[in-house]
Coordinates of C-alpha atoms and ligand atoms in Angstrom, one line a residue:
M20 CA 0.1 0.2 0.2
A21 CA 1.6 3.6 -0.9
V22 CA 0.9 6.3 0.6
L23 CA 1.1 9.9 -1.1
I24 CA 2.2 13.4 1.0
K25 CA 1.1 16.4 -2.0
S26 CA 1.8 19.2 -2.0
G27 CA 4.0 20.1 1.2
T28 CA 7.1 22.2 1.2
L29 CA 9.3 19.8 1.7
I30 CA 12.4 21.1 4.4
T31 CA 16.0 19.1 4.6
A32 CA 18.6 19.7 5.6
A33 CA 19.9 22.3 2.4
E34 CA 17.1 22.4 1.4
V35 CA 13.1 23.8 1.0
F36 CA 10.6 23.4 -1.9
K37 CA 7.0 22.2 -2.9
A38 CA 7.5 18.7 -4.6
D39 CA 5.1 15.2 -3.3
I40 CA 6.6 12.2 -1.6
L41 CA 5.1 8.8 -2.2
I42 CA 5.9 5.9 0.3
Q43 CA 5.9 2.2 -0.9
G44 CA 5.9 -0.4 2.2
E45 CA 9.0 1.1 4.6
R46 CA 10.4 4.1 2.2
I47 CA 9.9 6.6 0.1
T48 CA 10.1 6.4 -2.9
A49 CA 10.4 8.8 -4.8
I50 CA 10.3 13.2 -4.8
G51 CA 9.2 14.7 -6.9
K52 CA 5.6 17.9 -8.5
N53 CA 3.1 15.9 -9.0
I54 CA 4.0 12.1 -9.1
P55 CA 1.4 10.1 -9.7
A56 CA -0.6 8.2 -7.1
P57 CA -0.3 4.5 -7.9
T58 CA -3.5 2.1 -7.0
D59 CA -4.6 1.6 -4.1
S60 CA -3.1 4.8 -2.5
T61 CA -4.3 7.0 0.6
I62 CA -3.6 10.7 -0.6
I63 CA -3.0 13.4 2.4
D64 CA -3.1 16.6 1.3
A65 CA 0.2 18.6 2.5
K66 CA -0.7 22.0 1.3
G67 CA 0.0 24.8 3.2
K68 CA 2.3 22.0 6.0
Y69 CA 6.1 21.5 6.3
V70 CA 7.3 18.0 5.4
M71 CA 10.5 17.1 7.3
P72 CA 12.5 14.4 8.4
G73 CA 11.8 12.8 11.5
G74 CA 12.9 13.7 14.4
V75 CA 16.6 11.5 15.6
D76 CA 17.0 12.9 19.7
V77 CA 20.2 10.6 19.8
H78 CA 19.9 11.3 24.2
T79 CA 17.9 9.7 26.2
H80 CA 17.0 7.1 29.6
F81 CA 14.5 5.7 29.3
D82 CA 14.2 2.9 32.1
L83 CA 16.9 4.4 34.0
P84 CA 17.7 3.4 37.3
M85 CA 18.6 5.6 39.4
F86 CA 18.4 7.2 43.2
G87 CA 16.5 3.3 44.2
T88 CA 13.6 4.4 41.5
V89 CA 13.9 4.5 38.1
S90 CA 12.8 7.1 35.3
S91 CA 9.9 7.2 35.1
D92 CA 9.3 6.7 30.7
D93 CA 10.2 3.4 29.8
H94 CA 10.5 2.6 26.2
Y95 CA 6.8 2.3 25.4
T96 CA 5.4 5.7 26.7
G97 CA 9.0 7.6 26.0
H98 CA 8.7 6.3 22.9
K99 CA 4.9 7.4 22.7
A100 CA 6.0 11.0 23.5
A101 CA 8.5 11.4 21.7
A102 CA 6.0 10.5 18.2
F103 CA 3.8 13.2 19.6
G104 CA 6.8 15.7 18.9
G105 CA 8.4 14.3 15.8
T106 CA 10.8 12.6 17.1
T107 CA 11.2 8.8 14.9
T108 CA 14.7 7.6 16.0
V109 CA 16.1 7.3 19.9
I110 CA 19.6 6.2 20.7
D111 CA 18.7 5.3 24.3
F112 CA 21.9 4.9 26.8
V113 CA 22.9 1.7 28.0
P114 CA 24.1 1.6 31.4
Q115 CA 27.5 -1.1 32.2
D116 CA 26.7 -3.3 34.9
T117 CA 29.2 -6.4 36.4
G118 CA 29.6 -8.3 33.5
P119 CA 30.8 -8.5 29.9
L120 CA 29.4 -5.6 28.0
L121 CA 26.9 -8.2 26.1
K122 CA 25.1 -9.4 28.9
N123 CA 24.6 -5.8 29.6
V124 CA 22.8 -4.8 26.3
E125 CA 21.6 -7.9 25.9
L126 CA 18.5 -6.5 29.4
W127 CA 18.5 -3.3 27.8
H128 CA 17.2 -5.2 24.8
E129 CA 15.6 -6.9 27.3
K130 CA 14.2 -3.9 28.4
A131 CA 13.1 -2.6 26.0
D132 CA 12.4 -4.9 22.2
E133 CA 9.6 -5.7 23.1
K134 CA 7.9 -2.2 24.4
A135 CA 9.5 0.1 21.7
A136 CA 7.7 2.5 19.5
I137 CA 9.6 4.2 16.7
D138 CA 13.1 3.0 15.5
F139 CA 15.8 3.1 18.4
S140 CA 19.1 2.0 18.9
F141 CA 22.8 2.1 21.0
H142 CA 25.4 4.1 23.5
M143 CA 27.1 1.4 25.1
N144 CA 28.5 3.4 28.8
I145 CA 31.6 2.8 29.8
T146 CA 31.4 3.7 33.3
H147 CA 34.5 0.1 34.9
L148 CA 37.3 -0.2 31.9
D149 CA 39.8 -2.9 33.0
S150 CA 41.7 -5.7 30.4
R151 CA 38.4 -7.6 30.3
V152 CA 36.0 -4.8 29.3
E153 CA 39.1 -3.9 26.8
K154 CA 38.6 -6.6 25.2
E155 CA 35.1 -7.0 24.9
I156 CA 34.5 -3.3 24.0
P157 CA 35.3 -4.3 19.7
D158 CA 32.0 -7.5 20.0
L159 CA 29.8 -4.0 20.9
I160 CA 30.3 -3.2 17.1
N161 CA 28.1 -6.2 15.4
E162 CA 25.8 -4.8 17.8
G163 CA 25.6 -2.7 15.8
I164 CA 26.6 0.0 19.1
T165 CA 29.5 2.7 17.5
S166 CA 29.0 5.1 20.4
L167 CA 30.5 4.9 23.4
K168 CA 30.2 7.4 26.6
V169 CA 32.7 7.8 29.4
F170 CA 32.5 10.1 32.4
T171 CA 34.9 12.3 33.7
A172 CA 31.8 12.9 37.3
Y173 CA 30.3 11.2 39.1
N174 CA 32.7 9.7 41.4
N175 CA 32.4 6.7 43.0
R176 CA 29.9 5.8 40.6
L177 CA 30.3 6.4 36.8
R178 CA 33.7 8.1 36.7
L179 CA 36.8 6.8 34.8
L180 CA 40.5 8.2 35.2
D181 CA 41.7 10.4 32.8
G182 CA 44.1 7.9 31.8
E183 CA 41.3 5.4 31.5
I184 CA 38.9 7.5 28.8
F185 CA 42.5 8.2 27.6
K186 CA 42.1 4.3 27.2
V187 CA 38.9 4.1 25.7
L188 CA 39.5 7.5 23.1
R189 CA 42.2 4.6 21.9
I190 CA 40.6 1.4 21.4
A191 CA 38.0 3.8 20.1
R192 CA 40.0 5.3 17.4
T193 CA 40.9 1.6 16.7
H194 CA 37.8 0.9 16.5
G195 CA 35.9 2.9 14.9
F196 CA 34.0 3.7 17.7
L197 CA 33.0 8.2 18.3
V198 CA 33.4 8.5 22.6
M199 CA 31.2 10.3 23.5
V200 CA 31.8 12.1 26.9
H201 CA 30.5 13.9 29.6
A202 CA 32.2 17.1 31.1
E203 CA 32.6 18.0 34.0
N204 CA 35.0 17.7 36.7
G205 CA 34.1 15.1 39.6
D206 CA 37.2 16.0 42.2
V207 CA 36.2 19.7 42.4
I208 CA 31.9 18.8 42.4
E209 CA 33.2 15.8 45.2
I210 CA 35.0 19.0 48.0
L211 CA 31.3 21.8 46.9
V212 CA 29.4 18.6 47.9
K213 CA 31.3 17.3 51.1
E214 CA 32.0 21.7 52.6
A215 CA 28.0 22.1 51.3
L216 CA 26.3 19.8 53.3
E217 CA 28.0 20.4 56.9
G218 CA 27.4 23.6 56.0
G219 CA 24.2 22.7 55.9
H220 CA 23.1 23.6 52.8
L221 CA 20.8 21.8 51.5
S222 CA 17.9 23.3 48.6
P223 CA 18.3 22.5 45.1
E224 CA 19.8 25.5 44.2
W225 CA 22.8 24.2 46.0
H226 CA 23.0 21.5 43.5
A227 CA 24.6 24.2 40.9
L228 CA 26.6 25.9 43.3
T229 CA 27.9 22.9 43.3
R230 CA 29.3 22.0 40.1
P231 CA 30.5 25.4 38.5
A232 CA 31.1 26.1 34.9
E233 CA 34.4 26.1 35.4
S234 CA 34.7 22.8 36.1
A235 CA 33.1 21.9 33.5
I236 CA 34.7 24.3 30.9
E237 CA 38.0 22.9 32.3
A238 CA 36.4 19.0 31.7
V239 CA 35.6 20.0 27.7
F240 CA 39.0 21.5 27.5
R241 CA 41.1 18.2 29.1
A242 CA 38.3 16.0 26.7
I243 CA 39.3 17.5 23.9
M244 CA 43.3 17.5 24.8
L245 CA 42.8 13.5 26.2
A246 CA 41.3 12.6 22.5
K247 CA 43.8 15.0 20.6
Q248 CA 46.0 13.4 22.6
A249 CA 44.6 9.3 21.3
D250 CA 43.9 10.2 17.0
A251 CA 40.8 10.3 17.9
P252 CA 36.9 12.0 17.6
L253 CA 35.1 13.3 20.3
Y254 CA 31.1 13.8 21.1
I255 CA 30.4 16.5 24.2
V256 CA 27.2 15.6 25.6
H257 CA 24.9 17.4 27.0
M258 CA 26.8 21.6 26.0
N259 CA 26.3 24.3 28.1
T260 CA 28.5 27.4 28.9
T261 CA 29.3 29.7 26.5
G262 CA 33.3 28.7 27.8
G263 CA 32.4 25.6 26.6
V264 CA 31.6 25.7 23.9
G265 CA 34.5 27.9 23.3
E266 CA 37.2 26.1 23.6
V267 CA 35.1 23.5 20.9
R268 CA 35.2 26.2 19.1
R269 CA 38.7 27.1 18.9
T270 CA 39.2 23.6 18.4
R271 CA 37.2 22.9 14.7
Q272 CA 38.8 25.7 13.9
M273 CA 42.3 23.4 14.4
N274 CA 40.3 21.6 12.2
L275 CA 39.8 18.6 14.9
P276 CA 37.4 16.7 15.2
V277 CA 36.1 17.4 18.1
M278 CA 31.5 18.2 17.9
G279 CA 29.1 19.3 20.5
E280 CA 25.6 18.8 21.8
T281 CA 23.1 21.0 23.1
C282 CA 19.5 20.1 24.5
P283 CA 16.6 22.1 24.9
Q284 CA 16.6 23.4 28.8
Y285 CA 20.1 24.6 28.3
L286 CA 18.4 27.0 26.1
F287 CA 16.1 28.9 28.1
F288 CA 16.2 27.6 31.7
N289 CA 19.0 28.6 34.4
K290 CA 20.2 28.6 38.0
K291 CA 17.9 31.0 39.2
H292 CA 15.1 28.8 38.5
L293 CA 16.7 26.2 41.3
L294 CA 15.2 29.5 43.6
R295 CA 11.7 28.0 43.1
K296 CA 9.8 26.5 45.6
D297 CA 9.4 24.2 43.2
G298 CA 12.8 24.2 42.2
A299 CA 13.7 20.6 42.3
K300 CA 11.3 20.2 38.5
W301 CA 15.3 22.1 37.4
I302 CA 17.9 19.7 39.1
C303 CA 19.5 17.6 35.9
S304 CA 23.3 17.0 35.7
P305 CA 25.9 19.2 34.5
P306 CA 22.8 21.8 35.5
M307 CA 20.9 25.1 34.4
R308 CA 23.4 26.9 33.9
S309 CA 22.9 31.5 33.4
P310 CA 21.1 33.4 31.1
E311 CA 24.0 34.9 28.9
D312 CA 25.3 30.8 29.3
N313 CA 22.0 30.9 27.7
E314 CA 23.2 32.8 24.7
G315 CA 26.7 31.6 24.3
I316 CA 24.5 28.1 23.4
W317 CA 22.5 29.8 21.5
Q318 CA 25.2 31.1 19.1
A319 CA 27.5 28.5 19.3
L320 CA 23.8 26.1 17.6
A321 CA 23.8 29.8 15.2
D322 CA 27.2 29.5 13.4
G323 CA 27.7 25.2 13.6
T324 CA 30.1 25.6 16.8
L325 CA 27.9 22.2 17.4
Q326 CA 25.8 20.0 15.4
V327 CA 23.0 18.3 17.3
I328 CA 20.5 19.0 19.5
S329 CA 19.3 16.5 22.0
T330 CA 17.4 16.5 25.0
D331 CA 18.9 14.0 27.6
H332 CA 15.5 12.8 28.1
C333 CA 15.7 11.5 31.9
P334 CA 12.9 12.2 34.2
F335 CA 10.7 12.0 37.4
F336 CA 7.5 12.9 39.0
Y337 CA 7.8 16.5 40.5
D338 CA 5.8 14.4 43.2
G339 CA 5.8 10.7 43.3
T340 CA 3.2 9.8 45.7
K341 CA 0.9 11.7 43.7
P342 CA -0.5 8.5 40.5
I343 CA -0.9 10.5 37.1
E344 CA -3.4 9.3 35.0
Y345 CA -1.7 7.6 31.6
E346 CA -3.6 5.3 29.7
G347 CA -7.0 4.4 31.8
E348 CA -3.8 3.4 34.8
K349 CA -3.1 4.9 37.3
I350 CA 0.3 4.7 38.0
A351 CA 3.0 6.8 40.6
I352 CA 7.4 6.1 40.5
P353 CA 9.3 7.6 42.7
G354 CA 10.9 10.0 41.8
K355 CA 12.0 14.2 43.2
E356 CA 9.9 13.8 46.7
L357 CA 13.4 11.2 47.5
G358 CA 15.4 15.0 48.0
K359 CA 13.3 16.4 49.6
G360 CA 15.1 17.8 52.6
D361 CA 18.8 17.3 50.8
F362 CA 19.8 18.2 46.9
T363 CA 22.0 15.5 46.2
K364 CA 18.9 12.6 46.7
I365 CA 16.6 14.6 44.0
P366 CA 17.3 12.0 41.0
N367 CA 19.3 13.8 38.5
G368 CA 16.3 14.4 35.3
L369 CA 14.7 16.7 33.2
P370 CA 11.4 15.3 30.6
G371 CA 12.1 16.6 27.1
V372 CA 11.9 13.9 24.4
G373 CA 9.0 15.1 23.4
D374 CA 9.8 18.7 24.0
R375 CA 12.7 19.0 21.8
L376 CA 10.2 20.1 17.5
P377 CA 8.0 22.3 18.9
I378 CA 9.0 24.5 21.1
I379 CA 13.0 25.1 19.3
W380 CA 11.0 25.3 16.4
T381 CA 8.9 28.8 17.8
Y382 CA 11.6 29.8 20.0
G383 CA 14.4 28.5 17.4
V384 CA 12.9 29.2 13.6
G385 CA 10.5 30.9 14.4
K386 CA 12.7 33.6 17.0
K387 CA 14.7 33.8 14.3
R388 CA 17.6 32.4 16.1
I389 CA 18.3 29.5 13.5
T390 CA 17.2 28.8 9.7
P391 CA 15.0 26.4 9.3
N392 CA 17.3 24.0 7.4
Q393 CA 19.9 24.4 10.6
F394 CA 16.5 23.7 12.7
V395 CA 16.7 19.4 10.4
Q396 CA 19.9 19.4 10.3
L397 CA 20.1 20.2 14.5
N398 CA 17.5 18.0 15.2
S399 CA 17.5 14.8 12.7
T400 CA 20.4 15.2 9.8
N401 CA 24.1 15.4 12.3
P402 CA 22.1 13.6 14.2
A403 CA 22.4 10.7 12.1
K404 CA 24.5 11.7 10.2
I405 CA 26.9 11.2 13.5
F406 CA 26.3 8.3 14.4
G407 CA 25.8 5.7 11.7
L408 CA 22.1 5.5 9.9
Y409 CA 22.6 8.2 7.8
P410 CA 21.2 7.8 4.8
Q411 CA 18.1 5.6 6.7
K412 CA 17.6 8.1 8.8
G413 CA 17.5 11.9 9.7
T414 CA 16.7 12.9 5.6
L415 CA 13.7 12.9 2.8
V416 CA 15.6 11.0 0.2
P417 CA 14.5 7.9 -1.0
G418 CA 15.5 4.3 -0.7
S419 CA 15.3 5.9 3.0
D420 CA 13.1 4.8 5.8
A421 CA 9.9 7.0 5.3
D422 CA 9.9 8.4 8.9
I423 CA 8.2 11.5 7.5
L424 CA 6.8 14.9 10.3
I425 CA 3.4 16.8 8.9
W426 CA 4.1 20.0 9.7
D427 CA 0.9 23.1 10.1
P428 CA 2.9 26.1 10.9
E429 CA -0.3 27.7 11.8
K430 CA -1.3 25.1 14.6
V431 CA -0.8 27.9 18.0
I432 CA -1.7 25.5 21.4
K433 CA -0.6 26.2 25.3
Y434 CA 2.4 23.9 25.8
G435 CA 2.5 21.9 28.6
V436 CA 2.1 18.5 30.9
E437 CA -1.6 17.8 29.3
I438 CA -0.5 18.1 25.4
A439 CA 3.6 16.5 26.4
Q440 CA 3.1 12.8 26.4
H441 CA 5.4 11.7 29.1
C442 CA 4.7 8.9 31.8
T443 CA 5.8 11.9 34.2
D444 CA 2.8 15.1 36.0
Y445 CA 5.5 18.2 35.2
N446 CA 6.9 20.4 31.6
L447 CA 9.3 22.5 32.0
F448 CA 7.5 24.5 29.2
E449 CA 3.9 25.1 30.8
G450 CA 2.1 26.9 29.3
W451 CA 4.0 28.4 27.2
K452 CA 3.1 29.8 23.1
L453 CA 3.8 27.3 20.2
K454 CA 3.1 27.6 16.8
G455 CA 3.5 25.6 14.8
F456 CA 3.0 21.9 16.2
V457 CA 3.3 18.5 15.0
E458 CA 0.4 17.5 13.0
K459 CA 1.0 13.8 11.2
V460 CA 4.1 11.4 12.2
F461 CA 4.7 8.5 10.1
L462 CA 7.1 5.7 11.0
R463 CA 9.2 3.1 7.9
G464 CA 5.8 4.3 6.3
K465 CA 3.6 3.9 9.4
L466 CA 0.5 6.6 10.3
I467 CA 1.4 6.5 14.2
V468 CA 0.5 10.5 14.9
D469 CA -2.3 11.9 13.7
G470 CA -3.0 15.7 15.6
R471 CA -3.7 13.8 19.6
K472 CA -4.2 10.8 18.2
W473 CA -2.3 7.4 18.6
F474 CA -1.7 4.9 16.3
G475 CA 2.2 3.3 17.0
R476 CA 1.7 -0.2 19.5
R477 CA 4.7 -1.5 21.6
G478 CA 6.6 -3.1 19.6
M479 CA 6.6 -1.5 16.6
G480 CA 9.3 -0.3 16.4
K481 CA 13.0 -1.8 15.2
F482 CA 16.9 -1.9 17.0
V483 CA 18.6 0.6 14.3
F484 CA 22.4 -0.9 13.5
C485 CA 24.6 2.6 13.7
A486 CA 27.0 1.9 11.4
E487 CA 30.4 4.2 11.8
P488 CA 30.1 7.3 12.8
M489 CA 31.4 10.0 11.0
V490 CA 32.6 14.0 12.5
L491 CA 31.6 16.1 11.1
Ligands
URP22 O1 20.3 14.7 35.5 C1 20.8 13.7 33.9 N1 21.5 13.8 32.7 N2 20.6 12.5 34.2 C2 21.2 12.0 33.5 C3 22.6 11.1 32.8 C4 23.4 11.9 32.3 O2 24.8 13.0 32.9 O3 23.3 12.0 31.4
ZN23 ZN1 26.2 13.3 31.2
ZN24 ZN1 22.2 11.6 29.3

C-alpha cells in the first residue's frame, strides 16, 4: 500500500522546496512534482504544511535506575512521547553493570525490544575499565553499537580516570567508535558537595552551586586534549557553558574532529529556576547555568560550533507519591520528592524527548535564531550522520526510511504536561505559547500520530544498527 503526500513544502538540511513524496512499504520511493498516485494509494494533502524528516534524539535514558528509583518513561511511554513531539528515532544509553558488556546490551534489549514504539539504537556507557572490558569493547560493533559514553564526573559511580578515558579513546580510534564525554570535574564537585552538606546547605540551588561552570569548561578542555593525544574524534554531550563551546569552537577552527550537542533546557533556563519552590524540577547534571550561557549556546548552534540538539531525556515525577493517569491506568513512580531536604538525593534528570522539536521550532526558528534548514540539521540530519544512521534516518531522499513529519506552521497551542505525552507529572515548558506543531508522524511509512490520536503500538519500533560514526 502506498502513501502519497501531496503539495507540501519539504524542509531538508540543505533545501526548502515544494514537492510530493511517495511512500511505498517502509521507504520513500520518489520525491518530485506531480507524482502520479499508484492505485490503492492513500493521498494526503499537505498544502500549506511543512514536510520534514522525523527527529533523531541521540540522548535518552528510558527506564534508567537511579537513586533508588527509575526514570519514569520506559521504552514504550518514552517512545510514544517522542513520537507525539515528532521524533521517530532515539538512541538510549546502556548502563555498564558488572558482567560482560554484551550481557548489559542483552538486558537493555530485554527492556526495550518488546516495548519500542519508534526506531531505536544504543550507545554503551563505559564506567568501569579493566583488561576484560578493553577486550570486549570491539564486540559491540557486531551489536550495532558504535558509540561509547565516558564520564569525568560522578566519582565512585560512573567516572573513569583520565588515563582510562585515554585508553577508551585509543580503542575507539582503532576500531571506529565515537567517544561521547560527560565533562564536569568530579573531584571539585565531590569537595564542594561535602562542604555544602557540612554547612547545612541542602536546597536545590546547591546542586548548581556545587557543580561550577569552570569545572565543566576545564573538563571539556581536558577531554579535547585527551582525544587529541589519542588521535580520536570526540563528541561532548549536553554542553551548556559559553566557555565550553568556546573550547569546541577553537578546536574545530584547528580542524580537529571535536563535535558537541546541547539540549533545550540549556537554552531557556538558568540557576535562578532552582530557587523556585519547585526548583527540584530543574535538577539535572550538568546543572542550569546563567542567561549568558543560554545566549552563548544559541550562538554555538547558529554558527555551527554545535552540531546536535538532543534532550538528555531522563524524567522523574515531581511528586511521585501522587499517581497520574496514563493510558487509563494510575501510575506513580518515586521521583524528585526523594530529595526533599537534601539536594544530593534528588534524582538527576528532566523530561524533554517530546518537547524538543515543538519548542525549538517556535523559539529557535520562529525567533530567527536558527533557520528551518538548521532546525532539520540539528534535530535530524546531523545526529543521524554522526551516529551512523544516515541516510536510512534523518533525511528525505528516495531509499530512506519513510520517517516523515507533517508540520502545521499555523497551529497555535498552549503547551504543557497535558499536551506532552511523557509519563511524568510536570513539564518544564508549562503554559508556553507555541506557533507551529506536529500534525502527522509516519514511522517507516506507517501513520503513528495524527493530531492527538495515537496509532503506534508496543513492539513496532525496530532496533537500528549504527554504522561507523561520521565526523562533521
Ligand atoms: O541529569 C542527568 N542528565 N541525568 C542523566 C545522566 C547523564 O549524565 O546524562
Ligand atoms: Zn551525562
Ligand atoms: Zn544523559
